[in-house]
CSV table of C-alpha atoms and ligand atoms in Angstrom, one decimal:
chain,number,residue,atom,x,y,z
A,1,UNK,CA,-9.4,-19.2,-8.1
A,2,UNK,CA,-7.8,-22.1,-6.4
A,3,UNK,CA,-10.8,-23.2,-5.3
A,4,UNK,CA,-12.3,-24.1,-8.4
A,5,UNK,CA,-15.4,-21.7,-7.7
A,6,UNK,CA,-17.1,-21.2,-11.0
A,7,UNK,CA,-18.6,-17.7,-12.0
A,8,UNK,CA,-21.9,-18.4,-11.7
A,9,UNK,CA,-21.8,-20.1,-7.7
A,10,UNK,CA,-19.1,-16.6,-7.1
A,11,UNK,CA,-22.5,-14.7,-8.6
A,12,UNK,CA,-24.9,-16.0,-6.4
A,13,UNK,CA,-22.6,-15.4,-3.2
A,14,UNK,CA,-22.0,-12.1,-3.7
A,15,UNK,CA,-26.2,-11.7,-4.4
A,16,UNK,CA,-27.0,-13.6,-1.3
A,17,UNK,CA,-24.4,-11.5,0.9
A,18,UNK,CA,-26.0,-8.2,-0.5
A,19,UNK,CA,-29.4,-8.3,-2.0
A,20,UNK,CA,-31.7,-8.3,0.7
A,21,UNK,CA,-34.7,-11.3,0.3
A,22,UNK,CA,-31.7,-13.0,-1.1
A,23,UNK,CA,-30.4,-14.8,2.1
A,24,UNK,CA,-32.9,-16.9,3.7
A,25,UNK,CA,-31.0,-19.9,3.1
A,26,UNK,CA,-27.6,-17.7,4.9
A,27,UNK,CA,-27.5,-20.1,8.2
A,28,UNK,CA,-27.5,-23.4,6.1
A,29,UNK,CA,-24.8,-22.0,3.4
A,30,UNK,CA,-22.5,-20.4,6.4
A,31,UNK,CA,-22.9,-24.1,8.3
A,32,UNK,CA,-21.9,-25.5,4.4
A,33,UNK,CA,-19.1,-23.3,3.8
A,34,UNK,CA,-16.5,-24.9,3.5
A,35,UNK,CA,-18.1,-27.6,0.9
A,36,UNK,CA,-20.0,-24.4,-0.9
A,37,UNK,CA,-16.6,-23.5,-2.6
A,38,UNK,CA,-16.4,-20.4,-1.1
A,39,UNK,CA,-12.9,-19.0,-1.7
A,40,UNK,CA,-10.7,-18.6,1.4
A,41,UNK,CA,-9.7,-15.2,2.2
A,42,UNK,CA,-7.0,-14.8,5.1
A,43,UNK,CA,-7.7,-11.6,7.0
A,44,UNK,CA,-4.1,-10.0,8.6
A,45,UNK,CA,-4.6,-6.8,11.1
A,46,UNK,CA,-2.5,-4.5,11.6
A,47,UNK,CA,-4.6,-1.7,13.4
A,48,UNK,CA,-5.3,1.8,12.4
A,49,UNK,CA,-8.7,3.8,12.5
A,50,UNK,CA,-10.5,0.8,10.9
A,51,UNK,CA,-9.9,-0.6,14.2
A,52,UNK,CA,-9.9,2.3,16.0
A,53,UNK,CA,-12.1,3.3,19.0
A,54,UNK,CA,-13.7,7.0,19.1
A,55,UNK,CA,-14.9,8.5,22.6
A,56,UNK,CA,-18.2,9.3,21.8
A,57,UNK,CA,-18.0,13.0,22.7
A,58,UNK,CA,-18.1,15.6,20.4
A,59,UNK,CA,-15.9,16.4,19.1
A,60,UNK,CA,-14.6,12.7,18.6
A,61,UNK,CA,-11.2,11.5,19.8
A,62,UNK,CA,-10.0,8.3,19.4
A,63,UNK,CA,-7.4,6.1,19.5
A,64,UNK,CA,-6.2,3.9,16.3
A,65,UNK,CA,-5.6,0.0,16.8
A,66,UNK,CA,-8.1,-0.2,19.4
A,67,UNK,CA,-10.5,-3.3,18.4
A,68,UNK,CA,-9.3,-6.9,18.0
A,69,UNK,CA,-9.9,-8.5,14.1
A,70,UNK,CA,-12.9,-11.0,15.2
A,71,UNK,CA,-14.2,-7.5,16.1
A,72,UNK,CA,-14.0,-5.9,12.8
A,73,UNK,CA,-15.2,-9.2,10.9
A,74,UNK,CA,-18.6,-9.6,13.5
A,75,UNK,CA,-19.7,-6.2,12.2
A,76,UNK,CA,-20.1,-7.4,8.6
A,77,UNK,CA,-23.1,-10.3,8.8
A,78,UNK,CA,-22.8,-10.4,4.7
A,79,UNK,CA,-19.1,-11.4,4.8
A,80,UNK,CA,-19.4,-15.2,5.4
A,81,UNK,CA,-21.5,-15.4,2.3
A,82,UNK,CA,-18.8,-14.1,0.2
A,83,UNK,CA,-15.6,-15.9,1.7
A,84,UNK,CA,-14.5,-18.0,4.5
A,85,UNK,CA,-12.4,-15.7,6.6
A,86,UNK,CA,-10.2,-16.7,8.9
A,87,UNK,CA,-7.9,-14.0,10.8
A,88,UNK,CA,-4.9,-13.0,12.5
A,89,UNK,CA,-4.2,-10.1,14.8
A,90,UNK,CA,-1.2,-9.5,13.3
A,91,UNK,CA,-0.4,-6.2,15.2
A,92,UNK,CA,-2.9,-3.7,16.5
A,93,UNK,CA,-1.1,0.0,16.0
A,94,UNK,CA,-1.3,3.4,14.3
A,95,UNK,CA,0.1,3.2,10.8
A,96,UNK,CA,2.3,6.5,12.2
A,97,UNK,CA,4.4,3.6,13.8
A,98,UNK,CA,5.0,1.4,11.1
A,99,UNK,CA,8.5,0.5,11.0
A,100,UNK,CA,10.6,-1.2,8.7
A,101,UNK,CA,11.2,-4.1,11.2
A,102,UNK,CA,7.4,-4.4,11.0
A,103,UNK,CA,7.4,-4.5,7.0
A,104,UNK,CA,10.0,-7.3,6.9
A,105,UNK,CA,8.0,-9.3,9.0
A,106,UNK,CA,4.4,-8.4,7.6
A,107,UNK,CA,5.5,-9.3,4.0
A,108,UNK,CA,7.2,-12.8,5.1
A,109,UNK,CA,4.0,-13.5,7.0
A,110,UNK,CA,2.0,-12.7,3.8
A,111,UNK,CA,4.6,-14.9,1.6
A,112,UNK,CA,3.8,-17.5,4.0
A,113,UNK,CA,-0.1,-17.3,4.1
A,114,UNK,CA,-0.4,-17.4,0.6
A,115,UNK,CA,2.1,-20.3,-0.2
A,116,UNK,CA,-0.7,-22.7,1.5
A,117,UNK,CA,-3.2,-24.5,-0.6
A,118,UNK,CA,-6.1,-23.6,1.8
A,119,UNK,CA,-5.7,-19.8,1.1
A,120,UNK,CA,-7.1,-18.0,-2.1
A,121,UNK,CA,-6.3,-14.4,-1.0
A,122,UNK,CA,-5.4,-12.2,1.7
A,123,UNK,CA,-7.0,-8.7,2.7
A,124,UNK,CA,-4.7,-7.0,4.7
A,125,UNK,CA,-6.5,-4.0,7.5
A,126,UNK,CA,-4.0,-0.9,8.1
A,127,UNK,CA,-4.2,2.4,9.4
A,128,UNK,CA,-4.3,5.0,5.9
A,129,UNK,CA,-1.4,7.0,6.8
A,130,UNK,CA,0.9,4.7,5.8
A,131,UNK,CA,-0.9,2.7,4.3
A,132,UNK,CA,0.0,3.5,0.4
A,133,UNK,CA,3.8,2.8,2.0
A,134,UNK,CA,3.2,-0.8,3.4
A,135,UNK,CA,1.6,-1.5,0.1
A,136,UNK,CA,4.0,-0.3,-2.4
A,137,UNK,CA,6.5,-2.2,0.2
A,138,UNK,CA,4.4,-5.4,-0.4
A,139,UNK,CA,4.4,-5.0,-4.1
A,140,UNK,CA,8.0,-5.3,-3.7
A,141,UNK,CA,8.4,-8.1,-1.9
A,142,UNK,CA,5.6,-10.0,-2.3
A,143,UNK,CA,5.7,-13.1,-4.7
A,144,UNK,CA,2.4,-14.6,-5.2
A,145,UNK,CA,0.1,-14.2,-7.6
A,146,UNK,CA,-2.7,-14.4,-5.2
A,147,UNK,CA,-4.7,-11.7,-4.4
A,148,UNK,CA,-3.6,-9.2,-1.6
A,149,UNK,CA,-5.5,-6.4,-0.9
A,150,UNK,CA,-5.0,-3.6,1.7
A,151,UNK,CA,-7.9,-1.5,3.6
A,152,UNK,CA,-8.6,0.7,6.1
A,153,UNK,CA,-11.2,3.6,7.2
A,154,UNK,CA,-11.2,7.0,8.0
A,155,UNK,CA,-13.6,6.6,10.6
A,156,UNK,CA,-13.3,4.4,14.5
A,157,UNK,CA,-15.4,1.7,14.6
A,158,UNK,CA,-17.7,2.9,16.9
A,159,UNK,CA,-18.1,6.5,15.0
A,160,UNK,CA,-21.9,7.1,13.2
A,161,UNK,CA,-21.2,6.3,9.7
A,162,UNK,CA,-17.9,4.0,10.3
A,163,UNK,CA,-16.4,3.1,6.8
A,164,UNK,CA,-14.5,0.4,7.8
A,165,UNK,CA,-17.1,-2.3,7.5
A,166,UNK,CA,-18.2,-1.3,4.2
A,167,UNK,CA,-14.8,-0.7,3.1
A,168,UNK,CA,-13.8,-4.5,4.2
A,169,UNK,CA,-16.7,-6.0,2.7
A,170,UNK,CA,-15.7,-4.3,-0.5
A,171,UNK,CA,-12.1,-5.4,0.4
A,172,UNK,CA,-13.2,-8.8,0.4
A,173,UNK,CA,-15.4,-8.6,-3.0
A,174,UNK,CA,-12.6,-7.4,-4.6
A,175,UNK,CA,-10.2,-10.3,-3.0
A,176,UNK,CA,-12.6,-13.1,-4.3
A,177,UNK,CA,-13.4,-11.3,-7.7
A,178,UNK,CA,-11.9,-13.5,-10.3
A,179,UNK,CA,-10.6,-10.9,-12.5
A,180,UNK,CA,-8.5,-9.3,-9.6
A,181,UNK,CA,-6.2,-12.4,-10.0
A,182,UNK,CA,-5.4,-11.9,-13.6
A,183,UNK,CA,-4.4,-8.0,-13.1
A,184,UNK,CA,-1.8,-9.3,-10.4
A,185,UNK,CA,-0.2,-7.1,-8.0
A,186,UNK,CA,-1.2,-5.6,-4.8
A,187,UNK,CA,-4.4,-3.6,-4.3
A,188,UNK,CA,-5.8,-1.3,-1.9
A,189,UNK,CA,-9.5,-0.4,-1.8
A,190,UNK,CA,-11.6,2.2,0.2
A,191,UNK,CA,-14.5,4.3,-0.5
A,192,UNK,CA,-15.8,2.6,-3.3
A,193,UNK,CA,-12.1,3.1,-5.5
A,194,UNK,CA,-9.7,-0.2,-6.0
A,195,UNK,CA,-6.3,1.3,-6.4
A,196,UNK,CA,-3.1,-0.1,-7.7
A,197,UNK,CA,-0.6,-0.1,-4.6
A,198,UNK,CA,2.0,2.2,-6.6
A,199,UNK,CA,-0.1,4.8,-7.6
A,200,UNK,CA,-2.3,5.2,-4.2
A,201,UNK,CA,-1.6,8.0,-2.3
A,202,UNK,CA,-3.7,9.6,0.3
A,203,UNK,CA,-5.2,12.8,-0.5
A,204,UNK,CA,-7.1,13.9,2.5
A,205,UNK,CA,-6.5,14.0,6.4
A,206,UNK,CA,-10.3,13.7,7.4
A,207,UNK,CA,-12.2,13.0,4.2
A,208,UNK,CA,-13.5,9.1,3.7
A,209,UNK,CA,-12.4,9.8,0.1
A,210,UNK,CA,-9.0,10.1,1.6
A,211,UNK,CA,-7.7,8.6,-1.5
A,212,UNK,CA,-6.7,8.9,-5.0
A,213,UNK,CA,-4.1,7.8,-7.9
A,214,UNK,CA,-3.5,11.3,-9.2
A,215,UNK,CA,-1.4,10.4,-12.2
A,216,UNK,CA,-3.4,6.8,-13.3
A,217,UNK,CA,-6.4,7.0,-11.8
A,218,UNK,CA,-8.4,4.2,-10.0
A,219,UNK,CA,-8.1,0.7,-11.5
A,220,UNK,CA,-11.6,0.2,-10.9
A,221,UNK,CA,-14.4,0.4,-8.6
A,222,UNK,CA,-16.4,-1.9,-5.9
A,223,UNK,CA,-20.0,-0.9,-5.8
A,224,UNK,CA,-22.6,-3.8,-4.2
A,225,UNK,CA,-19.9,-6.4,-4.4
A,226,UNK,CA,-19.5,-5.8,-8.1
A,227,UNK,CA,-16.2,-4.6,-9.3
A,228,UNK,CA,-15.4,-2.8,-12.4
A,229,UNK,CA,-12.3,-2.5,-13.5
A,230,UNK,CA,-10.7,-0.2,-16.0
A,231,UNK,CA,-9.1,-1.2,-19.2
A,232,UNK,CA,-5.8,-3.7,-18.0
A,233,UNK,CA,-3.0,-1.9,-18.3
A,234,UNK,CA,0.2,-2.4,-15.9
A,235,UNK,CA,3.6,-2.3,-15.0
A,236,UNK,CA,6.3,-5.5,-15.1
A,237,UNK,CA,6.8,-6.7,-11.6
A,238,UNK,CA,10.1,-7.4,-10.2
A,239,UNK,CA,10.6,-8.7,-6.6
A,240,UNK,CA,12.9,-7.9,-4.3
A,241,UNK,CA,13.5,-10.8,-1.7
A,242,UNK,CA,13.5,-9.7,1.8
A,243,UNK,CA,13.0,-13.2,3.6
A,244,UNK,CA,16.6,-13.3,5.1
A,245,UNK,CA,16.9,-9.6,5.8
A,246,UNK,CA,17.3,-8.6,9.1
A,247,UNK,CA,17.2,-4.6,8.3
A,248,UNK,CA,16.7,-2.6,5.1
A,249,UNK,CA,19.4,0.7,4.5
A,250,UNK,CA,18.6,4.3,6.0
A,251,UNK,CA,17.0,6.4,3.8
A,252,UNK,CA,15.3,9.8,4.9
A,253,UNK,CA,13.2,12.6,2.9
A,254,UNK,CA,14.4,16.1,2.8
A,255,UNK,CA,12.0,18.3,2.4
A,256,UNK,CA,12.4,21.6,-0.3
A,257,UNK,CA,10.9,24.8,0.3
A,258,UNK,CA,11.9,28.4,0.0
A,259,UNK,CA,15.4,29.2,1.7
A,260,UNK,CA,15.6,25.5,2.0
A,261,UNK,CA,19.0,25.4,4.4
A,262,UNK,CA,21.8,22.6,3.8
A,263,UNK,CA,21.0,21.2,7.7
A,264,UNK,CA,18.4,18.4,7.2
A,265,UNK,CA,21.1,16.3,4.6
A,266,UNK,CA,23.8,17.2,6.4
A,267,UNK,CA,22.3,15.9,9.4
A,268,UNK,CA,21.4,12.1,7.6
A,269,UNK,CA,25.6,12.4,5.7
A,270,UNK,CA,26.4,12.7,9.5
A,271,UNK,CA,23.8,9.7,10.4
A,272,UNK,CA,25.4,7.7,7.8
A,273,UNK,CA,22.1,7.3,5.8
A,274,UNK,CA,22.8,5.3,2.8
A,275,UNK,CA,20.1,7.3,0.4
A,276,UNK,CA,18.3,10.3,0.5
A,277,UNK,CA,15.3,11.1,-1.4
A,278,UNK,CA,14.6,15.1,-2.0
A,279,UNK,CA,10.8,16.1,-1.7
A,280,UNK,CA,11.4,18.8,-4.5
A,281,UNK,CA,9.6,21.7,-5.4
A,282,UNK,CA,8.1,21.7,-9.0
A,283,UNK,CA,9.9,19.1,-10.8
A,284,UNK,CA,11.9,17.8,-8.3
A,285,UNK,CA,13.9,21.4,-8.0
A,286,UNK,CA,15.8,22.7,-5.1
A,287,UNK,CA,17.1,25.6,-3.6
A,288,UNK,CA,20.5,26.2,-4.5
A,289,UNK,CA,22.2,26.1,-0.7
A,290,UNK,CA,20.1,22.6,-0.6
A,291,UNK,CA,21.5,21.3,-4.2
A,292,UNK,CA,24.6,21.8,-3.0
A,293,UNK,CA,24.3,19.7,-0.2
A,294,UNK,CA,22.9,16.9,-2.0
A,295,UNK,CA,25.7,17.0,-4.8
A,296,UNK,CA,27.8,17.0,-1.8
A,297,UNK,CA,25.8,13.6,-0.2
A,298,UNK,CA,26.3,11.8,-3.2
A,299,UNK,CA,29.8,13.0,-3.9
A,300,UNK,CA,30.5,11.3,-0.7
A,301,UNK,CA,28.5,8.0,-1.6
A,302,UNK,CA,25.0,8.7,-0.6
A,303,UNK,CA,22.3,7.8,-3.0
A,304,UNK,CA,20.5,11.1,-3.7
A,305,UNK,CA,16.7,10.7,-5.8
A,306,UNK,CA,14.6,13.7,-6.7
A,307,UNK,CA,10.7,13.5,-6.0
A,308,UNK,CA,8.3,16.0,-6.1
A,309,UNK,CA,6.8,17.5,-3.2
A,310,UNK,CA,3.7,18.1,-5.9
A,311,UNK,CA,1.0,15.7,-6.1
A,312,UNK,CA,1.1,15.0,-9.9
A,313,UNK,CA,3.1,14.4,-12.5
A,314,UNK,CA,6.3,12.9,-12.9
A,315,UNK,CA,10.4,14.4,-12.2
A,316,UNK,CA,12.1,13.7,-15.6
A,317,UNK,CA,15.6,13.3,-15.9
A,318,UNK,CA,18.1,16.1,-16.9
A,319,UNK,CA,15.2,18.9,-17.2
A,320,UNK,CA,15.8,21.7,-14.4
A,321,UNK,CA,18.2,19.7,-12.4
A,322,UNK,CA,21.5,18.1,-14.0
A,323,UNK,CA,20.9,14.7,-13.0
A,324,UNK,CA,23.9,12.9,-15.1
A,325,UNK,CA,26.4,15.7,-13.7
A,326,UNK,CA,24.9,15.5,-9.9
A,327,UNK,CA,24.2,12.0,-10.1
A,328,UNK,CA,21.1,12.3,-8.9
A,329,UNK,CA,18.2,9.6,-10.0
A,330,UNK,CA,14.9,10.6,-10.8
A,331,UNK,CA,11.8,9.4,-9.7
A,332,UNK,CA,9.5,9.6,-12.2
A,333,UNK,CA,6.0,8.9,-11.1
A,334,UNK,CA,6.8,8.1,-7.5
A,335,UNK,CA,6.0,10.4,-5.0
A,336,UNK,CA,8.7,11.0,-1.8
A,337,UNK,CA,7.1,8.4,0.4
A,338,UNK,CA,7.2,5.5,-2.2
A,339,UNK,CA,10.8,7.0,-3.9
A,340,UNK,CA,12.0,6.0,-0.5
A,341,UNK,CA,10.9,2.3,0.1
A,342,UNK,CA,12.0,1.6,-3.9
A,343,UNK,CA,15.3,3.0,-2.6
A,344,UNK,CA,15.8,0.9,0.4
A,345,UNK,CA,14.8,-1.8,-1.5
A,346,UNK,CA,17.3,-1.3,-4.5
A,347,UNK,CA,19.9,-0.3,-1.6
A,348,UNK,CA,19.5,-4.1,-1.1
A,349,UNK,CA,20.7,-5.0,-4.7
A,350,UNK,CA,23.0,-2.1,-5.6
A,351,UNK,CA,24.7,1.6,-4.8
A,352,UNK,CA,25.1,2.6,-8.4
A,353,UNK,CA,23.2,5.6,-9.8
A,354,UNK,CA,22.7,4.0,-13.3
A,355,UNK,CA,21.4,0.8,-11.9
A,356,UNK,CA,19.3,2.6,-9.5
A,357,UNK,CA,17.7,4.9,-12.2
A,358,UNK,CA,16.7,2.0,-14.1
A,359,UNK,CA,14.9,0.6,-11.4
A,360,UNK,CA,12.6,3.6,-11.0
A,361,UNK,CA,11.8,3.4,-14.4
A,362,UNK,CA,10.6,0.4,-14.3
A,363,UNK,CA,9.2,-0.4,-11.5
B,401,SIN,C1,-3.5,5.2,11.2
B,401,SIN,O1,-3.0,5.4,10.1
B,401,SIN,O2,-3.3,4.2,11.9
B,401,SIN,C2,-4.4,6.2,11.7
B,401,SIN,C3,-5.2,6.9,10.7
B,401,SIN,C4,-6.1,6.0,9.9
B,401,SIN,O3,-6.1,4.8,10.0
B,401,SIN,O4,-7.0,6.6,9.2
């Protein structure tokens, strides 16, 4: 790290933030911090359940984006053993309102924070319905090779059994591991799983398993403060630069489904979107009244790309649906949400089918 921590002083912080017995000395080493080398992690909120506030009652309700950041961090005593923190309320919102005004702003902020010499990594807190969005969006756009790792919890704050603080201390671990450097990228962690941001997607509406990376499977685990990751594997990077954008391009979904009608993309043609991506049935299939319509969209210019509305697996090019004839892309392993933000993002570089295509296949 840029800290020059070794391995062995990272080793005893993480023991002394989790083994109980093992933090008598805690007051003195939180007054040293800053000369114990503990890395610096830089803690950006944006809101969701992890800072959300339940009612109470049974049953619960609750509002998302409820608690301030100090809030969040003062429920974790162990954190200060394993990093400085410092943090930033950088919004306080339900992830359902993430916006890509937000995400312009969010991932200059984070190019900013980690361009200074007094930040090793950042953790990032963010509701979880959008969450595997905003971090594909970072993966993007981000260029750093620091650690950036995004969290949230299924759970309010204030709920029996909250995730959110074992889900941030994890977050953190896995921020100031020094292998999570070397595997590059961004990260998200929760329950126990760290997942690579392009394969995340979130599986459950209640569950704190809420989620999973159905075609690669987690890249490691976080138990204790120890992580464990799998095997490296990996995909080439390539950033998009976003820093003098003011907006990205209009693309929507279109959901397939029996007697799928022609009105939803005629609606965004009329809109002016610039892309659509189809949520398909099966491999990325259609109903015929619906294929029409899209052959029609990208006839007239619109960039079409065929996702699956299935959890697994990947579209392939040129199988069920005449891709080359339609000039359609396909979008391999990316499911309809993350199809779209690679499309607004390549939208940005290029309206050609061909170069498009070979985007999605590599990144
Ligand atoms: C949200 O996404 O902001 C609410 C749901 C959650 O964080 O789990």
């Amino acid at each position: 790290m840029d800290t020059g921590m070794g391995m062995l002083s990272w080793l005893k912080s993480v023991a002394t933030a989790l083994l109980p017995g093992a933090n008598d000395d805690v007051v003195n080493e939180a007054d040293e911090a800053e000369d114990s080398g503990l890395p610096a992690v830089y803690l950006l909120a944006t809101g969701g359940t992890i800072a959300g506030v339940g009612s109470g009652a049974e049953p619960v309700v609750y509002r998302a984006g409820a608690v301030g950041v100090e809030t969040l961090v003062e429920a974790i005593p162990g954190i200060n053993q394993l990093a400085r923190v410092s943090v930033e309320q950088f919004a306080n919102i339900g992830s359902q309102d993430m916006d890509d005004a937000r995400w312009l702003k969010l991932s200059r902020r984070v190019n900013e924070v980690l361009a200074r010499d007094d930040v090793d990594a950042l953790v990032v807190t963010h509701g979880t319905d959008t969450l595997e969005e905003t971090a594909y969006f970072l993966d993007l756009t981000v260029a750093s090779a620091k650690p950036v790792i995004l969290v949230g919890a299924m759970r309010p704050s204030n709920e029996i059994s909250a995730d959110g603080p074992a889900n941030l201390l994890d977050a953190v671990a896995v921020a100031v591991n020094p292998e999570t450097r070397t595997r590059g990228g961004i990260m998200a962690v929760m329950h126990g799983d760290v997942f690579e941001a392009r394969d995340l997607v979130k599986i459950s509406t209640v569950s704190p398993q809420a989620f999973a990376a159905p075609n690669y499977g987690p890249l490691g685990h976080v138990y204790n403060g120890q992580v464990i990751f799998r095997p490296q594997s990996g995909h080439e990077l390539e950033l998009f630069d976003v820093a003098t954008l003011e907006a990205l391009p209009a693309v929507g979904i279109v959901y397939a489904h029996a007697n799928a009608s022609a009105v939803p993309v005629k609606a965004l043609v009329e809109a002016e979107y610039q892309g659509i991506v189809l949520a398909g049935v099966g491999n990325g299939n259609v109903h015929h009244q619906l294929l029409e319509a899209l052959a029609e969209a990208a006839r007239a210019g619109v960039v079409v790309v065929r996702a699956s509305r299935v959890l697994s697996g990947p579209v392939v090019r040129n199988v069920e649906v005449d891709d080359e004839r339609y000039g359609f892309i396909a979008a391999g392993t990316l499911n309809p949400q993350k199809a779209r933000v690679l499309l607004q993002l390549a939208l940005t570089r290029t309206r050609e089918p061909g170069e498009i295509q070979a985007l999605f296949e590599r990144l």
